[in-house]
């Protein structure tokens, strides 16, 4: 099963002016939460979109019990746990951070010229968190649904 994201899709996503679209609620979101939600949105909407859609369709079609959609839930869980999905989602998140967060990237690069990754963990988290917030902005309508 291929989960590769086409370069055209990545270019399109990166071209969206997320900075001007970003709601305050996302801009103020704590880094750890932003990273978790951004990863979840990428998996649900891009890397495991087919499995997610099948599960949601089952639920929306009136499944009365969780067991009615258990096979579809297992398929989504299996997709989410694939190493390739994890690596690709992290890679896309890093691309967003690199392109959308130049100030944070420069702070991280300045730190890394003098210190190692352990000493620059705060700068790295700030950089990744910024990228995550931009990703969440692409899917901000989803955040309205708890």
Tab-separated table of N, CA and C in Angstrom:
chain	number	residue	atom	x	y	z
A	1	UNK	N	0.846	-1.176	0.000
A	1	UNK	CA	0.000	0.000	0.000
A	1	UNK	C	0.891	1.238	0.000
A	2	UNK	N	0.686	2.134	-0.932
A	2	UNK	CA	1.532	3.319	-1.038
A	2	UNK	C	0.897	4.498	-0.308
A	3	UNK	N	1.711	5.146	0.504
A	3	UNK	CA	1.246	6.317	1.228
A	3	UNK	C	2.021	7.562	0.817
A	4	UNK	N	2.770	7.470	-0.273
A	4	UNK	CA	3.608	8.594	-0.701
A	4	UNK	C	2.720	9.777	-1.093
A	5	UNK	N	3.174	10.947	-0.721
A	5	UNK	CA	2.462	12.166	-1.069
A	5	UNK	C	3.122	12.740	-2.309
A	6	UNK	N	2.312	13.085	-3.292
A	6	UNK	CA	2.887	13.600	-4.537
A	6	UNK	C	3.559	14.948	-4.283
A	7	UNK	N	4.680	15.189	-4.981
A	7	UNK	CA	5.354	16.482	-4.842
A	7	UNK	C	4.431	17.657	-5.187
A	8	UNK	N	3.500	17.448	-6.120
A	8	UNK	CA	2.559	18.508	-6.480
A	8	UNK	C	1.674	18.876	-5.299
A	9	UNK	N	1.207	17.871	-4.555
A	9	UNK	CA	0.378	18.138	-3.389
A	9	UNK	C	1.180	18.891	-2.334
A	10	UNK	N	2.409	18.465	-2.104
A	10	UNK	CA	3.259	19.136	-1.117
A	10	UNK	C	3.480	20.587	-1.528
A	11	UNK	N	3.806	20.821	-2.795
A	11	UNK	CA	4.006	22.189	-3.282
A	11	UNK	C	2.743	23.020	-3.101
A	12	UNK	N	1.601	22.415	-3.397
A	12	UNK	CA	0.330	23.129	-3.234
A	12	UNK	C	0.091	23.485	-1.762
A	13	UNK	N	0.281	22.519	-0.878
A	13	UNK	CA	0.058	22.770	0.547
A	13	UNK	C	0.998	23.857	1.059
A	14	UNK	N	2.252	23.802	0.630
A	14	UNK	CA	3.228	24.795	1.076
A	14	UNK	C	2.936	26.186	0.513
A	15	UNK	N	2.228	26.241	-0.611
A	15	UNK	CA	1.955	27.539	-1.232
A	15	UNK	C	0.777	28.269	-0.585
A	16	UNK	N	-0.013	27.566	0.226
A	16	UNK	CA	-1.151	28.220	0.883
A	16	UNK	C	-0.616	29.237	1.894
A	17	UNK	N	-1.203	30.420	1.901
A	17	UNK	CA	-0.755	31.485	2.803
A	17	UNK	C	-1.296	31.231	4.211
A	18	UNK	N	-0.721	30.231	4.852
A	18	UNK	CA	-1.214	29.839	6.182
A	18	UNK	C	-0.973	30.925	7.220
A	19	UNK	N	0.053	31.747	7.031
A	19	UNK	CA	0.348	32.795	8.016
A	19	UNK	C	-0.830	33.762	8.143
A	20	UNK	N	-1.419	34.160	7.026
A	20	UNK	CA	-2.528	35.106	7.111
A	20	UNK	C	-3.847	34.422	7.464
A	21	UNK	N	-3.938	33.128	7.257
A	21	UNK	CA	-5.171	32.392	7.558
A	21	UNK	C	-5.214	31.855	8.986
A	22	UNK	N	-4.081	31.849	9.674
A	22	UNK	CA	-3.997	31.179	10.972
A	22	UNK	C	-4.888	31.850	12.026
A	23	UNK	N	-5.850	31.103	12.576
A	23	UNK	CA	-6.687	31.662	13.639
A	23	UNK	C	-5.872	31.816	14.930
A	24	UNK	N	-6.278	32.758	15.775
A	24	UNK	CA	-5.590	32.970	17.055
A	24	UNK	C	-5.534	31.698	17.893
A	25	UNK	N	-6.604	30.896	17.816
A	25	UNK	CA	-6.649	29.674	18.631
A	25	UNK	C	-5.519	28.718	18.269
A	26	UNK	N	-5.162	28.686	17.003
A	26	UNK	CA	-4.049	27.827	16.579
A	26	UNK	C	-2.719	28.497	16.896
A	27	UNK	N	-2.632	29.796	16.661
A	27	UNK	CA	-1.403	30.523	16.931
A	27	UNK	C	-0.952	30.440	18.380
A	28	UNK	N	-1.906	30.337	19.292
A	28	UNK	CA	-1.589	30.270	20.729
A	28	UNK	C	-1.523	28.836	21.265
A	29	UNK	N	-1.772	27.863	20.418
A	29	UNK	CA	-1.816	26.469	20.873
A	29	UNK	C	-0.444	26.018	21.372
A	30	UNK	N	-0.396	25.349	22.538
A	30	UNK	CA	0.892	24.839	23.042
A	30	UNK	C	1.542	23.898	22.023
A	31	UNK	N	2.860	23.924	21.991
A	31	UNK	CA	3.609	23.172	20.985
A	31	UNK	C	3.276	21.686	20.980
A	32	UNK	N	3.259	21.055	22.148
A	32	UNK	CA	3.012	19.606	22.195
A	32	UNK	C	1.648	19.266	21.608
A	33	UNK	N	0.635	20.039	21.963
A	33	UNK	CA	-0.711	19.807	21.436
A	33	UNK	C	-0.756	20.066	19.931
A	34	UNK	N	-0.092	21.128	19.489
A	34	UNK	CA	-0.058	21.437	18.051
A	34	UNK	C	0.583	20.301	17.262
A	35	UNK	N	1.680	19.770	17.781
A	35	UNK	CA	2.359	18.660	17.100
A	35	UNK	C	1.467	17.429	17.034
A	36	UNK	N	0.810	17.079	18.144
A	36	UNK	CA	-0.070	15.909	18.166
A	36	UNK	C	-1.217	16.073	17.178
A	37	UNK	N	-1.852	17.243	17.208
A	37	UNK	CA	-2.998	17.460	16.316
A	37	UNK	C	-2.579	17.533	14.857
A	38	UNK	N	-1.441	18.175	14.577
A	38	UNK	CA	-0.980	18.272	13.195
A	38	UNK	C	-0.666	16.887	12.638
A	39	UNK	N	0.005	16.078	13.443
A	39	UNK	CA	0.299	14.710	13.010
A	39	UNK	C	-1.006	13.960	12.728
A	40	UNK	N	-1.968	14.101	13.630
A	40	UNK	CA	-3.268	13.442	13.449
A	40	UNK	C	-3.972	13.899	12.190
A	41	UNK	N	-3.958	15.193	11.912
A	41	UNK	CA	-4.615	15.718	10.710
A	41	UNK	C	-3.928	15.206	9.439
A	42	UNK	N	-2.600	15.157	9.462
A	42	UNK	CA	-1.880	14.645	8.293
A	42	UNK	C	-2.230	13.184	8.041
A	43	UNK	N	-2.246	12.400	9.100
A	43	UNK	CA	-2.550	10.974	8.954
A	43	UNK	C	-3.979	10.792	8.454
A	44	UNK	N	-4.938	11.472	9.101
A	44	UNK	CA	-6.345	11.308	8.735
A	44	UNK	C	-6.669	11.831	7.342
A	45	UNK	N	-6.073	12.947	6.970
A	45	UNK	CA	-6.465	13.609	5.732
A	45	UNK	C	-5.584	13.302	4.536
A	46	UNK	N	-4.365	12.827	4.765
A	46	UNK	CA	-3.452	12.596	3.645
A	46	UNK	C	-2.949	11.163	3.601
A	47	UNK	N	-2.302	10.696	4.667
A	47	UNK	CA	-1.617	9.406	4.610
A	47	UNK	C	-2.544	8.207	4.768
A	48	UNK	N	-3.629	8.356	5.508
A	48	UNK	CA	-4.585	7.256	5.697
A	48	UNK	C	-5.999	7.735	5.372
A	49	UNK	N	-6.108	8.594	4.377
A	49	UNK	CA	-7.385	9.239	4.055
A	49	UNK	C	-8.463	8.235	3.664
A	50	UNK	N	-8.093	7.215	2.904
A	50	UNK	CA	-9.076	6.221	2.446
A	50	UNK	C	-9.670	5.455	3.629
A	51	UNK	N	-8.796	5.030	4.551
A	51	UNK	CA	-9.255	4.293	5.725
A	51	UNK	C	-10.091	5.183	6.648
A	52	UNK	N	-9.684	6.435	6.788
A	52	UNK	CA	-10.434	7.379	7.623
A	52	UNK	C	-11.822	7.610	7.045
A	53	UNK	N	-11.889	7.834	5.742
A	53	UNK	CA	-13.178	8.082	5.082
A	53	UNK	C	-14.109	6.876	5.222
A	54	UNK	N	-13.568	5.678	5.068
A	54	UNK	CA	-14.391	4.465	5.200
A	54	UNK	C	-14.969	4.339	6.607
A	55	UNK	N	-14.141	4.604	7.611
A	55	UNK	CA	-14.610	4.517	8.997
A	55	UNK	C	-15.673	5.574	9.266
A	56	UNK	N	-15.442	6.814	8.856
A	56	UNK	CA	-16.420	7.882	9.086
A	56	UNK	C	-17.727	7.594	8.355
A	57	UNK	N	-17.641	7.053	7.146
A	57	UNK	CA	-18.847	6.697	6.389
A	57	UNK	C	-19.646	5.640	7.136
A	58	UNK	N	-18.958	4.637	7.677
A	58	UNK	CA	-19.627	3.584	8.447
A	58	UNK	C	-20.365	4.189	9.644
A	59	UNK	N	-19.685	5.077	10.361
A	59	UNK	CA	-20.286	5.688	11.547
A	59	UNK	C	-21.463	6.579	11.152
A	60	UNK	N	-21.281	7.376	10.096
A	60	UNK	CA	-22.338	8.285	9.651
A	60	UNK	C	-23.540	7.543	9.085
A	61	UNK	N	-23.326	6.337	8.582
A	61	UNK	CA	-24.421	5.556	8.019
A	61	UNK	C	-25.231	4.840	9.091
A	62	UNK	N	-25.047	5.253	10.325
A	62	UNK	CA	-25.920	4.773	11.379
A	62	UNK	C	-25.452	3.538	12.106
A	63	UNK	N	-24.160	3.295	12.144
A	63	UNK	CA	-23.674	2.156	12.922
A	63	UNK	C	-24.123	2.349	14.370
A	64	UNK	N	-24.825	1.399	14.892
A	64	UNK	CA	-25.380	1.516	16.242
A	64	UNK	C	-24.381	1.100	17.323
A	65	UNK	N	-23.440	0.265	16.946
A	65	UNK	CA	-22.468	-0.233	17.911
A	65	UNK	C	-21.065	-0.087	17.324
A	66	UNK	N	-20.115	0.117	18.217
A	66	UNK	CA	-18.729	0.261	17.767
A	66	UNK	C	-18.281	-0.968	16.979
A	67	UNK	N	-18.815	-2.139	17.344
A	67	UNK	CA	-18.392	-3.375	16.674
A	67	UNK	C	-18.799	-3.395	15.200
A	68	UNK	N	-19.805	-2.601	14.819
A	68	UNK	CA	-20.239	-2.553	13.424
A	68	UNK	C	-19.131	-2.050	12.506
A	69	UNK	N	-18.244	-1.236	13.033
A	69	UNK	CA	-17.184	-0.628	12.218
A	69	UNK	C	-15.794	-1.092	12.653
A	70	UNK	N	-15.739	-2.182	13.415
A	70	UNK	CA	-14.477	-2.622	14.007
A	70	UNK	C	-13.395	-2.947	12.968
A	71	UNK	N	-13.785	-3.582	11.881
A	71	UNK	CA	-12.814	-3.946	10.847
A	71	UNK	C	-12.216	-2.679	10.233
A	72	UNK	N	-13.062	-1.683	9.989
A	72	UNK	CA	-12.592	-0.425	9.407
A	72	UNK	C	-11.717	0.338	10.397
A	73	UNK	N	-12.078	0.271	11.658
A	73	UNK	CA	-11.262	0.911	12.695
A	73	UNK	C	-9.895	0.251	12.776
A	74	UNK	N	-9.868	-1.086	12.666
A	74	UNK	CA	-8.598	-1.825	12.689
A	74	UNK	C	-7.738	-1.462	11.475
A	75	UNK	N	-8.373	-1.291	10.311
A	75	UNK	CA	-7.631	-0.926	9.098
A	75	UNK	C	-6.995	0.455	9.257
A	76	UNK	N	-7.728	1.389	9.845
A	76	UNK	CA	-7.172	2.723	10.083
A	76	UNK	C	-6.026	2.636	11.090
A	77	UNK	N	-6.217	1.886	12.151
A	77	UNK	CA	-5.165	1.714	13.157
A	77	UNK	C	-3.908	1.108	12.559
A	78	UNK	N	-4.083	0.139	11.676
A	78	UNK	CA	-2.950	-0.505	11.017
A	78	UNK	C	-2.201	0.492	10.139
A	79	UNK	N	-2.937	1.320	9.410
A	79	UNK	CA	-2.313	2.328	8.554
A	79	UNK	C	-1.518	3.323	9.400
A	80	UNK	N	-2.123	3.806	10.470
A	80	UNK	CA	-1.490	4.808	11.335
A	80	UNK	C	-0.180	4.285	11.917
A	81	UNK	N	-0.129	2.986	12.211
A	81	UNK	CA	1.054	2.403	12.864
A	81	UNK	C	2.187	2.073	11.904
A	82	UNK	N	1.940	2.187	10.594
A	82	UNK	CA	2.994	1.873	9.623
A	82	UNK	C	4.153	2.853	9.763
A	83	UNK	N	5.359	2.326	9.762
A	83	UNK	CA	6.552	3.165	9.888
A	83	UNK	C	6.616	4.223	8.795
A	84	UNK	N	6.259	3.828	7.570
A	84	UNK	CA	6.326	4.763	6.443
A	84	UNK	C	5.444	5.983	6.687
A	85	UNK	N	4.269	5.755	7.266
A	85	UNK	CA	3.336	6.851	7.534
A	85	UNK	C	3.945	7.805	8.552
A	86	UNK	N	4.508	7.258	9.611
A	86	UNK	CA	5.130	8.085	10.645
A	86	UNK	C	6.270	8.918	10.064
A	87	UNK	N	7.144	8.275	9.306
A	87	UNK	CA	8.296	8.962	8.725
A	87	UNK	C	7.839	10.052	7.760
A	88	UNK	N	6.874	9.749	6.910
A	88	UNK	CA	6.423	10.724	5.923
A	88	UNK	C	5.695	11.905	6.575
A	89	UNK	N	4.901	11.629	7.597
A	89	UNK	CA	4.211	12.718	8.292
A	89	UNK	C	5.223	13.636	8.970
A	90	UNK	N	6.230	13.052	9.603
A	90	UNK	CA	7.269	13.868	10.234
A	90	UNK	C	8.042	14.674	9.198
A	91	UNK	N	8.328	14.058	8.060
A	91	UNK	CA	9.052	14.741	7.000
A	91	UNK	C	8.247	15.936	6.479
A	92	UNK	N	6.952	15.745	6.271
A	92	UNK	CA	6.113	16.838	5.791
A	92	UNK	C	6.040	17.953	6.836
A	93	UNK	N	5.967	17.578	8.091
A	93	UNK	CA	5.954	18.570	9.158
A	93	UNK	C	7.262	19.379	9.151
A	94	UNK	N	8.380	18.696	8.950
A	94	UNK	CA	9.675	19.388	8.880
A	94	UNK	C	9.740	20.324	7.674
A	95	UNK	N	9.174	19.902	6.537
A	95	UNK	CA	9.153	20.761	5.359
A	95	UNK	C	8.370	22.041	5.656
A	96	UNK	N	7.226	21.884	6.327
A	96	UNK	CA	6.433	23.053	6.688
A	96	UNK	C	7.217	23.976	7.602
A	97	UNK	N	7.867	23.412	8.602
A	97	UNK	CA	8.646	24.231	9.534
A	97	UNK	C	9.764	24.960	8.794
A	98	UNK	N	10.422	24.267	7.881
A	98	UNK	CA	11.537	24.859	7.144
A	98	UNK	C	11.068	26.037	6.283
A	99	UNK	N	9.946	25.852	5.586
A	99	UNK	CA	9.471	26.872	4.645
A	99	UNK	C	8.716	28.000	5.345
A	100	UNK	N	7.871	27.647	6.305
A	100	UNK	CA	6.942	28.624	6.892
A	100	UNK	C	7.489	29.348	8.108
A	101	UNK	N	8.587	28.889	8.683
A	101	UNK	CA	9.059	29.428	9.965
A	101	UNK	C	10.520	29.849	9.894
A	102	UNK	N	10.852	30.835	9.045
A	102	UNK	CA	12.258	31.205	8.879
A	102	UNK	C	12.908	31.748	10.157
A	103	UNK	N	12.182	32.531	10.951
A	103	UNK	CA	12.776	33.077	12.180
A	103	UNK	C	13.154	31.957	13.141
A	104	UNK	N	12.237	31.010	13.307
A	104	UNK	CA	12.482	29.882	14.201
A	104	UNK	C	13.604	28.995	13.654
A	105	UNK	N	13.648	28.836	12.319
A	105	UNK	CA	14.705	28.042	11.689
A	105	UNK	C	16.067	28.689	11.921
A	106	UNK	N	16.140	30.007	11.761
A	106	UNK	CA	17.412	30.709	11.970
A	106	UNK	C	17.864	30.615	13.427
A	107	UNK	N	16.924	30.696	14.361
A	107	UNK	CA	17.277	30.561	15.779
A	107	UNK	C	17.836	29.167	16.051
A	108	UNK	N	17.228	28.150	15.455
A	108	UNK	CA	17.706	26.773	15.615
A	108	UNK	C	19.089	26.616	14.978
A	109	UNK	N	19.265	27.154	13.785
A	109	UNK	CA	20.557	27.040	13.098
A	109	UNK	C	21.661	27.755	13.881
A	110	UNK	N	21.345	28.933	14.429
A	110	UNK	CA	22.338	29.659	15.241
A	110	UNK	C	22.732	28.824	16.461
A	111	UNK	N	21.737	28.221	17.097
A	111	UNK	CA	22.019	27.392	18.265
A	111	UNK	C	22.893	26.198	17.882
A	112	UNK	N	22.551	25.554	16.774
A	112	UNK	CA	23.263	24.335	16.370
A	112	UNK	C	24.706	24.612	15.931
A	113	UNK	N	25.028	25.864	15.593
A	113	UNK	CA	26.420	26.158	15.244
A	113	UNK	C	27.315	26.152	16.475
A	114	UNK	N	26.735	26.324	17.647
A	114	UNK	CA	27.521	26.378	18.885
A	114	UNK	C	27.284	25.205	19.834
A	115	UNK	N	26.153	24.541	19.674
A	115	UNK	CA	25.786	23.491	20.632
A	115	UNK	C	25.286	22.253	19.896
A	116	UNK	N	25.019	21.196	20.677
A	116	UNK	CA	24.469	19.977	20.086
A	116	UNK	C	22.944	19.984	20.195
A	117	UNK	N	22.338	18.932	19.659
A	117	UNK	CA	20.880	18.841	19.610
A	117	UNK	C	20.247	18.875	21.004
A	118	UNK	N	20.917	18.298	21.992
A	118	UNK	CA	20.375	18.280	23.359
A	118	UNK	C	20.221	19.705	23.884
A	119	UNK	N	21.229	20.536	23.648
A	119	UNK	CA	21.200	21.918	24.133
A	119	UNK	C	20.260	22.805	23.318
A	120	UNK	N	19.885	22.346	22.130
A	120	UNK	CA	19.020	23.142	21.256
A	120	UNK	C	17.602	22.569	21.178
A	121	UNK	N	17.217	21.766	22.148
A	121	UNK	CA	15.896	21.123	22.130
A	121	UNK	C	14.759	22.145	22.133
A	122	UNK	N	14.907	23.208	22.910
A	122	UNK	CA	13.849	24.229	22.952
A	122	UNK	C	13.671	24.887	21.588
A	123	UNK	N	14.779	25.233	20.940
A	123	UNK	CA	14.712	25.854	19.617
A	123	UNK	C	14.107	24.887	18.590
A	124	UNK	N	14.490	23.611	18.691
A	124	UNK	CA	13.950	22.605	17.768
A	124	UNK	C	12.446	22.441	17.965
A	125	UNK	N	12.011	22.404	19.225
A	125	UNK	CA	10.579	22.276	19.500
A	125	UNK	C	9.805	23.496	19.017
A	126	UNK	N	10.369	24.677	19.223
A	126	UNK	CA	9.719	25.899	18.762
A	126	UNK	C	9.567	25.875	17.242
A	127	UNK	N	10.616	25.424	16.554
A	127	UNK	CA	10.592	25.332	15.090
A	127	UNK	C	9.533	24.345	14.622
A	128	UNK	N	9.536	23.139	15.196
A	128	UNK	CA	8.559	22.109	14.806
A	128	UNK	C	7.137	22.539	15.162
A	129	UNK	N	6.980	23.166	16.321
A	129	UNK	CA	5.655	23.626	16.732
A	129	UNK	C	5.098	24.664	15.783
A	130	UNK	N	5.951	25.554	15.308
A	130	UNK	CA	5.535	26.559	14.325
A	130	UNK	C	5.043	25.871	13.052
A	131	UNK	N	5.785	24.895	12.555
A	131	UNK	CA	5.362	24.148	11.367
A	131	UNK	C	4.040	23.440	11.593
A	132	UNK	N	3.868	22.877	12.783
A	132	UNK	CA	2.621	22.173	13.122
A	132	UNK	C	1.436	23.129	13.092
A	133	UNK	N	1.620	24.331	13.605
A	133	UNK	CA	0.526	25.310	13.611
A	133	UNK	C	0.126	25.696	12.183
A	134	UNK	N	1.108	25.786	11.300
A	134	UNK	CA	0.789	26.086	9.895
A	134	UNK	C	0.025	24.926	9.258
A	135	UNK	N	0.398	23.704	9.575
A	135	UNK	CA	-0.336	22.537	9.061
A	135	UNK	C	-1.765	22.539	9.585
A	136	UNK	N	-1.924	22.814	10.876
A	136	UNK	CA	-3.269	22.848	11.456
A	136	UNK	C	-4.138	23.912	10.797
A	137	UNK	N	-3.523	24.995	10.377
A	137	UNK	CA	-4.276	26.054	9.716
A	137	UNK	C	-4.905	25.556	8.415
A	138	UNK	N	-4.216	24.645	7.727
A	138	UNK	CA	-4.789	24.060	6.505
A	138	UNK	C	-6.079	23.311	6.804
A	139	UNK	N	-6.146	22.738	7.998
A	139	UNK	CA	-7.290	21.909	8.372
A	139	UNK	C	-8.101	22.544	9.501
A	140	UNK	N	-8.066	23.881	9.623
A	140	UNK	CA	-8.649	24.528	10.801
A	140	UNK	C	-10.131	24.294	10.961
A	141	UNK	N	-10.880	24.031	9.887
A	141	UNK	CA	-12.307	23.766	10.030
A	141	UNK	C	-12.535	22.483	10.829
A	142	UNK	N	-11.595	21.530	10.699
A	142	UNK	CA	-11.708	20.289	11.460
A	142	UNK	C	-11.619	20.546	12.964
A	143	UNK	N	-10.911	21.609	13.352
A	143	UNK	CA	-10.749	21.886	14.771
A	143	UNK	C	-12.047	22.343	15.422
A	144	UNK	N	-13.006	22.758	14.617
A	144	UNK	CA	-14.287	23.183	15.169
A	144	UNK	C	-15.078	22.001	15.699
A	145	UNK	N	-14.778	20.821	15.189
A	145	UNK	CA	-15.457	19.598	15.664
A	145	UNK	C	-14.635	18.978	16.763
A	146	UNK	N	-15.187	18.877	17.964
A	146	UNK	CA	-14.396	18.296	19.077
A	146	UNK	C	-14.085	16.829	18.867
